[in-house]
Structure formats: C-alpha cells, structure tokens
Coordinates of C-alpha atoms and ligand atoms in Angstrom, one line a residue:
X1 CA 0.0 0.0 0.0
X2 CA 1.4 3.4 -1.0
X3 CA 1.9 5.3 2.2
X4 CA 1.1 8.7 0.6
X5 CA -2.2 7.4 -0.8
X6 CA -3.1 5.8 2.5
X7 CA -2.4 8.8 4.6
X8 CA -4.3 11.0 2.2
X9 CA -7.2 8.7 2.2
X10 CA -7.1 8.7 6.0
X11 CA -7.2 12.5 6.1
X12 CA -10.1 12.6 3.7
X13 CA -12.0 10.0 5.6
X14 CA -11.3 11.7 8.9
X15 CA -12.8 14.9 7.7
X16 CA -15.8 13.1 6.2
X17 CA -16.5 11.0 9.3
X18 CA -15.8 13.9 11.7
X19 CA -14.1 11.5 14.1
X20 CA -11.3 12.3 16.5
X21 CA -8.8 13.9 14.2
X22 CA -5.1 13.0 14.7
X23 CA -5.4 9.4 15.9
X24 CA -7.7 8.7 13.0
X25 CA -5.6 10.4 10.4
X26 CA -2.5 8.6 11.6
X27 CA -4.2 5.2 11.1
X28 CA -1.4 3.3 9.3
X29 CA -3.2 0.2 8.1
X30 CA -6.3 -0.2 6.0
X31 CA -7.7 -2.3 8.8
X32 CA -7.1 0.4 11.4
X33 CA -8.7 2.9 9.1
X34 CA -11.8 0.8 8.5
X35 CA -12.1 0.2 12.2
X36 CA -11.9 3.9 12.9
X37 CA -14.5 4.7 10.2
X38 CA -16.9 2.2 11.9
X39 CA -16.8 4.4 15.0
X40 CA -14.7 2.1 17.2
X41 CA -11.1 3.3 16.8
X42 CA -8.5 1.4 18.8
X43 CA -7.2 3.6 21.7
X44 CA -4.2 3.2 23.9
X45 CA -4.8 1.0 26.9
X46 CA -4.1 2.4 30.4
X47 CA -1.2 1.0 32.5
X48 CA -1.7 -2.1 34.7
X49 CA -3.1 -1.6 38.2
X50 CA -0.4 -1.8 40.9
X51 CA 0.2 -5.1 42.5
X52 CA 0.4 -8.7 41.3
X53 CA -2.2 -10.3 39.0
X54 CA -3.1 -13.9 39.7
X55 CA -3.0 -15.9 36.5
X56 CA -3.4 -19.4 35.2
X57 CA -1.8 -19.8 31.8
X58 CA -3.1 -22.4 29.3
X59 CA -0.4 -23.3 26.8
X60 CA 0.7 -25.7 24.0
X61 CA 4.5 -25.1 23.7
X62 CA 5.2 -24.3 20.9
X63 CA 8.2 -22.0 20.2
X64 CA 6.3 -18.7 20.8
X65 CA 4.7 -20.3 23.9
X66 CA 8.2 -21.0 25.3
X67 CA 9.2 -17.4 24.9
X68 CA 5.9 -16.2 26.4
X69 CA 6.2 -18.5 29.4
X70 CA 9.8 -17.4 30.0
X71 CA 8.7 -13.8 29.9
X72 CA 5.8 -14.5 32.3
X73 CA 7.9 -16.6 34.7
X74 CA 10.4 -13.7 35.0
X75 CA 7.7 -11.3 36.0
X76 CA 7.7 -12.2 39.7
X77 CA 6.9 -8.6 40.6
X78 CA 3.7 -8.5 38.4
X79 CA 2.4 -12.0 37.9
X80 CA 1.5 -14.6 40.5
X81 CA 1.4 -17.7 38.2
X82 CA -0.9 -20.2 40.1
X83 CA -0.3 -22.9 37.5
X84 CA 0.2 -23.8 33.9
X85 CA -2.5 -25.9 32.2
X86 CA -1.4 -27.6 29.1
X87 CA -3.5 -28.2 26.0
X88 CA -3.2 -30.2 22.8
X89 CA -2.4 -27.7 20.0
X90 CA 0.8 -27.1 18.2
X91 CA 1.7 -30.7 18.9
X92 CA 0.1 -33.7 20.7
X93 CA -0.4 -33.3 24.5
X94 CA 2.4 -35.7 25.3
X95 CA 4.8 -33.2 23.6
X96 CA 3.3 -30.0 24.8
X97 CA 3.1 -31.0 28.5
X98 CA 6.8 -32.1 28.4
X99 CA 7.8 -28.9 26.7
X100 CA 6.0 -26.9 29.4
X101 CA 8.0 -28.6 32.1
X102 CA 11.3 -28.0 30.1
X103 CA 10.4 -24.2 30.0
X104 CA 9.7 -24.3 33.7
X105 CA 13.3 -25.6 34.2
X106 CA 14.8 -23.0 32.0
X107 CA 13.1 -20.3 34.2
X108 CA 14.1 -22.1 37.4
X109 CA 10.5 -21.9 38.6
X110 CA 9.8 -25.4 40.2
X111 CA 7.2 -23.7 42.3
X112 CA 4.8 -23.5 39.4
X113 CA 2.6 -26.6 39.1
X114 CA 1.7 -27.9 35.7
X115 CA -1.5 -29.8 34.8
X116 CA -2.2 -31.6 31.6
X117 CA -5.6 -31.1 30.1
X118 CA -7.5 -32.3 27.1
X119 CA -5.6 -34.5 24.6
X120 CA -8.0 -33.6 21.8
X121 CA -10.4 -30.8 20.8
X122 CA -14.0 -30.8 22.1
X123 CA -15.5 -32.0 18.8
X124 CA -13.0 -32.2 16.0
X125 CA -10.0 -34.2 15.1
X126 CA -6.7 -32.6 16.3
X127 CA -4.6 -30.6 13.9
X128 CA -1.0 -29.8 14.6
X129 CA 1.6 -27.2 13.6
X130 CA 4.8 -29.2 13.7
X131 CA 5.6 -27.9 10.2
X132 CA 6.1 -24.5 12.0
X133 CA 7.4 -25.4 15.4
X134 CA 9.4 -28.6 14.5
X135 CA 8.8 -32.1 15.6
X136 CA 9.9 -31.3 19.1
X137 CA 7.6 -28.3 19.2
X138 CA 10.4 -26.1 20.4
X139 CA 12.9 -26.3 17.6
X140 CA 16.1 -24.4 18.1
X141 CA 17.5 -24.9 21.6
X142 CA 18.8 -28.2 23.0
X143 CA 16.0 -29.9 25.0
X144 CA 16.6 -31.9 28.2
X145 CA 14.5 -34.3 30.1
X146 CA 12.3 -32.2 32.4
X147 CA 13.3 -32.2 36.0
X148 CA 9.9 -31.9 37.6
X149 CA 6.7 -34.0 37.1
X150 CA 3.2 -33.2 36.0
X151 CA 0.6 -32.8 38.7
X152 CA -1.7 -35.9 38.8
X153 CA -4.9 -33.9 38.5
X154 CA -6.6 -33.1 35.2
X155 CA -6.2 -29.5 34.2
X156 CA -10.0 -29.0 33.9
X157 CA -10.5 -30.4 37.4
X158 CA -7.8 -28.1 38.7
X159 CA -9.4 -25.1 37.0
X160 CA -12.8 -25.8 38.4
X161 CA -11.6 -26.5 42.0
X162 CA -9.3 -23.4 42.0
X163 CA -11.8 -21.0 40.6
X164 CA -14.6 -22.3 42.9
X165 CA -12.4 -21.5 45.9
X166 CA -11.3 -18.1 44.6
X167 CA -12.6 -14.6 45.4
X168 CA -14.8 -12.8 42.9
X169 CA -12.8 -11.5 39.8
X170 CA -9.5 -12.6 41.4
X171 CA -8.0 -14.8 38.7
X172 CA -7.1 -14.0 35.1
X173 CA -7.1 -17.0 32.7
X174 CA -4.5 -16.6 30.0
X175 CA -5.0 -18.6 26.8
X176 CA -2.0 -19.2 24.6
X177 CA -3.4 -22.3 22.9
X178 CA -6.7 -23.7 21.5
X179 CA -9.3 -22.9 24.2
X180 CA -10.3 -26.5 24.8
X181 CA -9.4 -26.6 28.5
X182 CA -11.1 -23.3 29.4
X183 CA -14.2 -24.1 27.4
X184 CA -14.5 -27.5 29.1
X185 CA -14.2 -25.9 32.5
X186 CA -16.8 -23.2 31.7
X187 CA -19.2 -25.8 30.3
X188 CA -18.8 -28.2 33.2
X189 CA -19.0 -25.6 36.0
X190 CA -20.6 -22.3 35.0
X191 CA -20.4 -21.3 38.6
X192 CA -16.7 -20.6 38.2
X193 CA -17.4 -17.5 36.0
X194 CA -17.6 -15.0 38.9
X195 CA -14.1 -15.8 40.0
X196 CA -12.6 -15.0 36.6
X197 CA -11.4 -11.4 36.2
X198 CA -10.8 -11.7 32.5
X199 CA -9.9 -14.3 29.9
X200 CA -6.9 -13.0 27.8
X201 CA -6.3 -15.0 24.6
X202 CA -4.0 -15.0 21.7
X203 CA -6.7 -15.4 19.2
X204 CA -8.4 -14.1 16.1
X205 CA -7.8 -11.8 13.2
X206 CA -9.9 -9.3 11.5
X207 CA -7.7 -7.2 9.3
X208 CA -4.8 -9.5 8.4
X209 CA -6.4 -12.8 7.6
X210 CA -5.5 -16.1 9.1
X211 CA -2.3 -18.1 9.6
X212 CA -3.8 -21.6 9.1
X213 CA -6.5 -20.8 6.5
X214 CA -7.2 -17.6 4.7
X215 CA -9.8 -16.8 7.3
X216 CA -8.8 -18.4 10.6
X217 CA -6.0 -18.3 13.1
X218 CA -4.5 -21.5 14.4
X219 CA -5.7 -21.4 18.0
X220 CA -9.4 -20.9 17.0
X221 CA -9.3 -23.1 13.9
X222 CA -7.9 -26.0 16.0
X223 CA -11.0 -25.9 18.3
X224 CA -13.6 -23.4 17.1
X225 CA -16.4 -24.8 19.3
X226 CA -14.2 -24.2 22.3
X227 CA -13.4 -20.7 21.2
X228 CA -17.1 -20.0 20.7
X229 CA -17.9 -21.2 24.2
X230 CA -15.2 -18.9 25.7
X231 CA -16.3 -15.8 23.7
X232 CA -19.9 -16.4 24.5
X233 CA -19.3 -17.2 28.2
X234 CA -20.2 -13.8 29.5
X235 CA -16.8 -13.5 31.1
X236 CA -14.9 -10.4 29.7
X237 CA -12.5 -11.6 27.0
X238 CA -9.4 -9.7 25.9
X239 CA -8.2 -10.9 22.4
X240 CA -4.6 -10.2 21.4
X241 CA -5.5 -10.5 17.7
X242 CA -3.1 -11.3 14.9
X243 CA -3.8 -7.7 13.8
X244 CA -1.7 -6.6 16.8
X245 CA 0.8 -9.5 16.7
X246 CA 1.7 -8.8 13.1
X247 CA 2.8 -5.3 14.2
X248 CA 5.5 -7.0 16.2
X249 CA 7.7 -8.5 13.5
X250 CA 10.8 -10.4 14.3
X251 CA 13.9 -9.6 12.2
X252 CA 17.5 -10.8 12.6
X253 CA 18.4 -7.5 14.3
X254 CA 16.0 -8.2 17.1
X255 CA 17.8 -11.4 18.0
X256 CA 21.3 -9.9 18.6
X257 CA 20.7 -8.6 22.1
X258 CA 19.3 -11.9 23.3
X259 CA 22.3 -13.8 22.0
X260 CA 24.5 -11.2 23.8
X261 CA 22.8 -11.5 27.2
X262 CA 25.1 -14.2 28.5
X263 CA 22.4 -16.1 30.4
X264 CA 20.9 -19.4 29.3
X265 CA 17.4 -17.9 28.8
X266 CA 18.8 -15.3 26.4
X267 CA 20.5 -18.1 24.4
X268 CA 17.3 -20.2 24.4
X269 CA 15.3 -17.2 23.1
X270 CA 17.9 -16.5 20.4
X271 CA 18.0 -20.1 19.3
X272 CA 14.2 -20.2 19.0
X273 CA 14.2 -16.9 17.1
X274 CA 16.9 -18.2 14.8
X275 CA 14.7 -21.2 14.0
X276 CA 11.7 -18.9 13.4
X277 CA 13.8 -16.8 11.0
X278 CA 14.9 -20.0 9.1
X279 CA 11.2 -20.9 8.8
X280 CA 10.4 -17.4 7.6
X281 CA 13.0 -17.8 4.9
X282 CA 11.7 -21.3 3.9
X283 CA 8.0 -20.2 3.9
X284 CA 8.1 -16.6 2.9
X285 CA 11.5 -16.1 1.4
X286 CA 12.1 -13.4 4.0
X287 CA 13.9 -13.4 7.3
X288 CA 10.9 -11.9 9.1
X289 CA 8.1 -13.3 11.0
X290 CA 5.3 -12.6 13.5
X291 CA 5.5 -13.3 17.2
X292 CA 2.2 -14.3 18.8
X293 CA 2.0 -15.6 22.3
X294 CA 4.5 -13.2 23.9
X295 CA 2.2 -10.4 23.0
X296 CA -0.3 -11.7 25.5
X297 CA 2.2 -11.6 28.3
X298 CA 3.3 -8.1 27.2
X299 CA -0.3 -7.0 27.5
X300 CA -0.4 -8.4 31.1
X301 CA 2.8 -6.6 32.0
X302 CA 2.5 -3.3 30.1
X303 CA -1.0 -2.9 28.5
X304 CA -0.1 0.7 27.5
X305 CA 2.0 -0.9 24.7
X306 CA -1.3 -1.8 22.9
X307 CA -4.4 -0.2 21.5
X308 CA -7.8 -1.8 21.4
X309 CA -11.5 -1.3 21.4
X310 CA -14.5 -3.0 23.1
X311 CA -16.5 -4.8 20.5
X312 CA -18.7 -7.8 20.0
X313 CA -16.9 -10.9 18.6
X314 CA -18.3 -14.2 17.4
X315 CA -16.5 -17.3 16.2
X316 CA -17.5 -19.0 13.0
X317 CA -18.1 -22.7 13.6
X318 CA -20.0 -23.7 10.4
X319 CA -18.3 -21.8 7.5
X320 CA -17.8 -23.4 4.2
X321 CA -14.5 -21.5 3.9
X322 CA -14.4 -19.6 7.1
X323 CA -14.6 -22.0 10.0
X324 CA -12.6 -20.6 12.9
X325 CA -12.8 -17.0 11.7
X326 CA -13.5 -14.3 14.2
X327 CA -16.4 -12.0 13.2
X328 CA -15.7 -8.7 14.8
X329 CA -18.7 -6.3 14.9
X330 CA -17.0 -2.9 14.8
X331 CA -20.2 -1.2 13.7
X332 CA -22.5 -2.6 16.4
X333 CA -24.7 -4.4 13.9
X334 CA -25.8 -7.1 16.4
X335 CA -26.7 -4.6 19.1
X336 CA -25.1 -6.7 21.8
X337 CA -23.1 -5.5 24.7
X338 CA -19.4 -5.9 23.6
X339 CA -17.9 -9.1 24.9
X340 CA -14.3 -8.5 23.9
X341 CA -11.5 -6.0 24.2
X342 CA -10.1 -6.5 20.7
X343 CA -6.5 -5.5 20.6
X344 CA -5.4 -4.6 17.2
X345 CA -2.2 -2.4 17.5
X346 CA 1.1 -2.8 19.3
X347 CA 4.2 -0.8 20.0
X348 CA 6.9 -3.1 18.5
X349 CA 9.8 -1.2 20.0
X350 CA 8.3 -1.1 23.4
X351 CA 7.5 -4.8 23.1
X352 CA 11.1 -5.8 22.4
X353 CA 12.4 -3.6 25.2
X354 CA 10.1 -5.3 27.6
X355 CA 11.0 -8.8 26.3
X356 CA 14.7 -8.0 26.7
X357 CA 14.2 -6.8 30.3
X358 CA 12.3 -9.9 31.2
X359 CA 14.6 -12.5 29.6
X360 CA 17.6 -10.8 31.1
X361 CA 16.2 -11.4 34.6
X362 CA 16.3 -15.2 34.1
X363 CA 19.1 -17.7 34.7
Ligands
CA1 CA1 0.5 -21.3 21.6

C-alpha cells in the first residue's frame, strides 16, 4: 500500500466522518482505518493496576509459547502464576506437556505446578503445527529431560476447583493455545465464572487474515467450538489479535541482544528466534516473522503498549471456507453489549524492550 495514498485517504476519511482527528488520520493500516471509520477506533490502553495479578496460563508449547512463558515466569513482581495448564495444540499433548516442564526448568520456577488437560479438541480431530514449530515443538534450543513431574490432577478439574475457591474476579485466565481446557471448565462448571477477572487470549484476526486458513488463526481453527464457548461465556475476553501481533515483527536485528545477554534464557530465546527466521526464509523467502503468544504476556505486564476497542466478537463454527474466523462487529450491527476488548495495534519497539528486560532477569 502506498503510504502517501493511504495517509491522504485517512485524512479525507477523517474529515468526512468527523471523528477524532489526529489518531484517526494517523491510522497506518487499511484495517485500522476501516475500524476507525466504523466508529470504534483502537485507543491506547491504560497501564496495569499496581500489585500482582493472579494468573493461570493455558499453553501448548510451541516456540512462541516457550518465549511467552519465560517472559511471564520472569515477571515475579507483576504476575502470580498459580499454575500452567497444558493443551493439545501445536503438537500432541504428550509433547506440549513435556515442553511446558522444560520451559519451567529454563526459568528455574519449580514452584509453578503444571497440569495436563484435554488430549484432543472438544469435537473435531486434532490438527498440529509441527511444520512450523518442528517435531519437538520447540525447535532451536537443545532440549533436556524435564526435571519436575506433572501434577496428577486433570487441568480442567484443577481449573474448576481453584476457581470455585477463589474470590470474585480474582484470577485471570491466559490462553496461549486452543481454548479446549477453558471451554470444558466453563461448560462443566458455569459457577466458576464470577471468580474470573478476565480471559486473555492469543486469538483471532480481523484485518490481516488467518495463519492456518485464509480466514482463521490456528488457536481458533484447531477448536472453534471451544473458542465460541469462551467468547460467549459472559466473562470479559481480551483478544490479542493477529492484527496486533503482526505489528511486532521479528527480524534478525531483534535477535542480537538476546544472544549477547550471556544467560541461558537469552540463548534459548535467540535459538528459538533463529529457528523462526529459518522458517520465515523457507516459507516466505524473507527473514521476518510474526510473534504471537509473547504479545499476551506483554499485555499483562504493560498494557499501555497496545491499542484496542471494546466490540462484539463471534466465532464462525460452520463456515464453508471460514470455519474458525472471528467475526468482529466494529459497527455494532448485532446490538449486543461488547464481549471483547479487541487489541489490534502494538508498539513493537516497546514490546522488544520489555521482552529483553524480562529475559535478562532469568538464569
Ligand atoms: Ca501457543
């Protein structure tokens, strides 16, 4: 897209729509422009409230999960990680649960319990992304045998018991994987909803298409029924969309500081990033690629790095070509109260500065 044409179009549209001038005119993507014209421009989010946020992170490591988990486990000042729950997703559960335990070792956080969840989606056959993440799911660094065990309890049972015992709006659920475990818990025990402050997910796309089909992003496409249950649960959802994640592009220059940190976590991150760059070259012919799951952790730590808008979001479960697509109602067609904070823009420089700070804190 020609920048001059786009900015001119933005200015013309701004005048026509009479919407808040500068932010609108500075919209720098067609999607942001269209969203602003619909009357729900993305605005900068306020900083996090002081204190620690209690979180349970559902994950399917996964290269970007590994980096996200390291980032989260380093944030001992801001996040109280009650547990990790592990889902089938990028790879089979037997691989993702083992990888989660390896990442826990890398961060030297044996205090964080890990529970394995569903080995398959709610309804559909599993799909995997080992073409992206490698057969080990965390291609790049050398992997060891995990030092700590899994907890014996099923992840969904853990979620239900923990949330039933929790104070109202005290626990944030963080979804870095297909939403099977969260949906199963919400379906089995709707009485857990009041304890959930927010469900923050790496999910969906509106302006930039999918990454597994033209319409759908992996986490939703892998279990659209589960995603639909979560988005319709009545619990506030925050969606770190691919619209935002694709503003945070990894390039070889981003990797240098991690390689130079001198700690093991920095080396692990650099090794994973190198593998991602190699995939980018194979797949796109370019040493560039999006980073997904770490955006969710960045939102938890520094929401002011992102812009979003409250909108109504549905998940397509029956499409001929669009199964797993997120249908984002920027214009309020469906007249429902917004169920989602849809995050569509990110400060890439601020994101990498935060990631460097967090990874440098680890062994
Ligand atoms: Ca993931």
